[in-house]
């Protein structure tokens, strides 16, 4: 029985490896071509399209694995109900995140909403200080930071009467159902997962901050 289970596990891992390596070949292959050959106008869009499609395939594979894990443990992914939108005379968004690529992506997205005041902080303690000084309308909070984690940032802000009511959304690559349920139980207003889907992100921003 142990041998049979070991063989089945090996076959499953080999299958997963194959399924992951196929789209990774497109991501790494076409990105290396772009880096070494430059953005040739004749094929730049086609190559970027292949990279995007491969990334979507990888995301689907990850989600499928999470779904299988959830079924095996009896956990179901949560669909949190939208929290009430924040209010205020001047809407402001603060992003607490240490990953440079994630910061670049969100900054680019926030440029599409020039009506919103946007700043970022690269660690939890700086983010807490920024929130206490400015009391923003919305905080997007990564869960894994270099000094204190997102849960501790949340606890410090909720414990301070001046920042307790700030709308705080977890924005994390921790996508297991138990991660989401734990964060919502701790007091996050919502939980958004990475990688960021641009349409979903901007739609959420429009819901929270309807354009005037």
Coordinates of C-alpha atoms in Angstrom, one line a residue:
X1 CA 0.0 0.0 0.0
X2 CA 2.8 2.4 0.9
X3 CA 4.6 1.6 -2.4
X4 CA 1.4 2.2 -4.3
X5 CA 0.8 5.5 -2.6
X6 CA 4.4 6.5 -3.2
X7 CA 4.1 5.7 -6.9
X8 CA 0.8 7.6 -7.2
X9 CA 2.4 10.6 -5.5
X10 CA 5.4 10.5 -7.9
X11 CA 3.1 10.3 -10.9
X12 CA 1.0 13.2 -9.6
X13 CA 4.1 15.3 -9.0
X14 CA 5.5 14.5 -12.4
X15 CA 2.2 15.6 -13.9
X16 CA 2.1 18.8 -12.0
X17 CA 5.7 19.5 -12.9
X18 CA 4.9 19.1 -16.6
X19 CA 1.8 21.2 -16.4
X20 CA 3.7 24.0 -14.7
X21 CA 6.8 23.9 -16.9
X22 CA 4.9 24.2 -20.1
X23 CA 3.5 27.7 -19.5
X24 CA 6.7 28.7 -17.6
X25 CA 8.6 27.9 -20.8
X26 CA 6.5 30.5 -22.6
X27 CA 6.9 33.1 -19.8
X28 CA 10.7 32.7 -19.5
X29 CA 11.3 32.1 -23.2
X30 CA 9.5 35.1 -24.6
X31 CA 10.6 37.4 -21.7
X32 CA 14.3 36.4 -22.5
X33 CA 13.7 37.1 -26.2
X34 CA 12.3 40.5 -25.3
X35 CA 15.2 41.2 -23.0
X36 CA 17.9 40.1 -25.4
X37 CA 16.4 41.2 -28.7
X38 CA 14.6 44.3 -27.6
X39 CA 10.9 45.2 -28.2
X40 CA 10.7 44.6 -32.0
X41 CA 7.5 46.4 -33.1
X42 CA 6.7 43.6 -35.5
X43 CA 6.2 40.9 -32.8
X44 CA 6.3 42.7 -29.5
X45 CA 2.5 42.5 -28.9
X46 CA 2.3 38.9 -30.0
X47 CA 5.1 37.9 -27.6
X48 CA 3.6 39.8 -24.7
X49 CA 0.3 38.1 -25.5
X50 CA 2.0 34.7 -25.2
X51 CA 3.4 35.7 -21.8
X52 CA 0.1 36.9 -20.6
X53 CA -1.7 33.7 -21.7
X54 CA 0.9 31.5 -20.1
X55 CA 0.5 33.5 -16.8
X56 CA -3.2 33.0 -16.9
X57 CA -2.7 29.3 -17.4
X58 CA -0.3 29.2 -14.4
X59 CA -2.9 31.0 -12.3
X60 CA -5.6 28.5 -13.3
X61 CA -3.3 25.6 -12.3
X62 CA -2.6 27.2 -8.9
X63 CA -6.3 27.8 -8.3
X64 CA -7.1 24.2 -9.3
X65 CA -4.5 22.9 -6.8
X66 CA -6.0 25.2 -4.1
X67 CA -9.5 23.9 -4.9
X68 CA -8.4 20.3 -4.6
X69 CA -6.7 21.1 -1.3
X70 CA -9.8 22.8 0.0
X71 CA -12.0 19.8 -0.9
X72 CA -9.6 17.5 0.8
X73 CA -9.6 19.4 4.0
X74 CA -13.3 20.3 3.9
X75 CA -12.6 24.0 3.5
X76 CA -14.4 26.1 0.9
X77 CA -13.1 29.3 -0.6
X78 CA -14.9 32.3 0.9
X79 CA -16.7 34.9 -1.2
X80 CA -16.8 37.9 1.2
X81 CA -19.6 40.3 0.9
X82 CA -18.5 43.8 -0.2
X83 CA -18.0 46.1 2.8
X84 CA -19.5 49.6 2.8
X85 CA -17.4 52.1 0.9
X86 CA -15.3 54.5 2.9
X87 CA -16.3 58.1 3.0
X88 CA -14.4 61.3 3.3
X89 CA -13.9 64.7 1.7
X90 CA -10.7 63.7 0.0
X91 CA -10.3 60.0 -0.8
X92 CA -6.8 58.7 -0.2
X93 CA -5.3 55.2 -0.6
X94 CA -2.2 53.9 1.1
X95 CA -0.4 50.6 0.1
X96 CA 1.8 48.9 2.7
X97 CA 4.0 46.5 0.7
X98 CA 7.7 45.6 0.6
X99 CA 7.9 43.9 -2.9
X100 CA 9.1 46.4 -5.5
X101 CA 7.3 44.7 -8.4
X102 CA 4.0 44.7 -6.5
X103 CA 4.4 48.4 -5.7
X104 CA 5.1 49.2 -9.3
X105 CA 2.0 47.4 -10.5
X106 CA -0.4 49.0 -8.0
X107 CA 1.2 52.4 -8.6
X108 CA 0.5 52.0 -12.3
X109 CA -3.1 51.0 -11.6
X110 CA -3.6 53.9 -9.3
X111 CA -2.5 56.3 -12.0
X112 CA -5.7 55.4 -13.7
X113 CA -7.5 57.0 -10.8
X114 CA -5.9 60.4 -10.6
X115 CA -8.7 61.6 -8.4
X116 CA -7.4 59.4 -5.5
X117 CA -4.4 60.5 -3.4
X118 CA -2.0 57.6 -3.4
X119 CA 1.2 56.8 -1.4
X120 CA 3.0 53.6 -0.3
X121 CA 5.0 52.4 2.7
X122 CA 7.6 49.6 2.4
X123 CA 7.2 48.0 5.9
X124 CA 4.6 47.6 8.6
X125 CA 5.9 50.1 11.1
X126 CA 6.2 52.8 8.5
X127 CA 2.7 52.0 7.3
X128 CA 1.3 52.3 10.8
X129 CA 3.0 55.7 11.2
X130 CA 1.7 56.8 7.8
X131 CA -1.8 55.8 8.6
X132 CA -1.8 57.5 12.0
X133 CA -0.4 60.7 10.5
X134 CA -2.8 60.9 7.5
X135 CA -5.8 58.7 8.3
X136 CA -6.4 57.5 4.7
X137 CA -9.7 56.4 3.3
X138 CA -8.3 52.9 2.4
X139 CA -5.3 50.9 3.3
X140 CA -4.2 48.0 1.0
X141 CA -2.1 45.7 3.2
X142 CA 0.3 43.0 2.3
X143 CA 0.3 40.1 4.9
X144 CA 4.0 39.3 4.8
X145 CA 6.2 42.3 5.6
X146 CA 9.9 42.5 6.6
X147 CA 9.3 43.8 10.2
X148 CA 5.8 43.0 11.4
X149 CA 3.1 41.0 9.6
X150 CA -0.1 42.3 8.2
X151 CA -2.1 40.9 11.1
X152 CA 0.0 43.0 13.6
X153 CA -0.4 46.1 11.5
X154 CA -4.2 45.6 11.5
X155 CA -4.2 45.1 15.3
X156 CA -2.2 48.2 16.0
X157 CA -4.5 50.3 13.7
X158 CA -7.7 48.9 15.1
X159 CA -6.4 49.5 18.7
X160 CA -6.0 53.2 18.1
X161 CA -9.2 55.2 18.1
X162 CA -7.8 57.6 15.5
X163 CA -7.3 54.7 13.0
X164 CA -9.8 52.1 14.1
X165 CA -12.3 52.9 11.5
X166 CA -10.0 53.0 8.5
X167 CA -11.1 50.6 5.7
X168 CA -8.4 48.0 5.5
X169 CA -8.1 45.4 2.7
X170 CA -5.6 42.6 2.7
X171 CA -3.8 42.3 -0.6
X172 CA -1.9 39.0 -0.5
X173 CA -0.5 36.0 -2.3
X174 CA -1.7 33.9 0.6
X175 CA -4.7 32.5 -1.1
X176 CA -5.6 29.4 0.9
X177 CA -9.2 29.5 2.3
X178 CA -8.0 29.3 5.9
X179 CA -5.8 32.4 5.3
X180 CA -8.8 34.3 4.0
X181 CA -11.2 33.2 6.7
X182 CA -8.6 34.0 9.4
X183 CA -7.9 37.5 8.1
X184 CA -11.6 38.3 7.8
X185 CA -12.2 37.0 11.4
X186 CA -9.4 39.3 12.6
X187 CA -11.1 42.3 11.2
X188 CA -10.0 43.0 7.7
X189 CA -12.8 44.6 5.6
X190 CA -12.0 42.5 2.6
X191 CA -9.3 40.2 1.2
X192 CA -8.0 40.5 -2.4
X193 CA -5.5 37.9 -3.7
X194 CA -2.4 38.2 -6.0
X195 CA -1.7 38.1 -8.8
X196 CA -3.7 41.2 -9.3
X197 CA -6.3 41.1 -12.1
X198 CA -6.4 44.7 -13.4
X199 CA -10.2 44.7 -14.2
X200 CA -11.1 43.2 -10.8
X201 CA -8.9 45.7 -9.0
X202 CA -10.1 48.8 -10.8
X203 CA -13.8 47.6 -10.5
X204 CA -13.3 47.3 -6.7
X205 CA -11.8 50.8 -6.6
X206 CA -14.8 52.1 -8.6
X207 CA -17.1 50.5 -6.1
X208 CA -15.3 52.0 -3.1
X209 CA -14.7 55.3 -4.7
X210 CA -17.3 56.1 -7.4
X211 CA -15.9 58.5 -9.9
X212 CA -17.6 61.9 -9.7

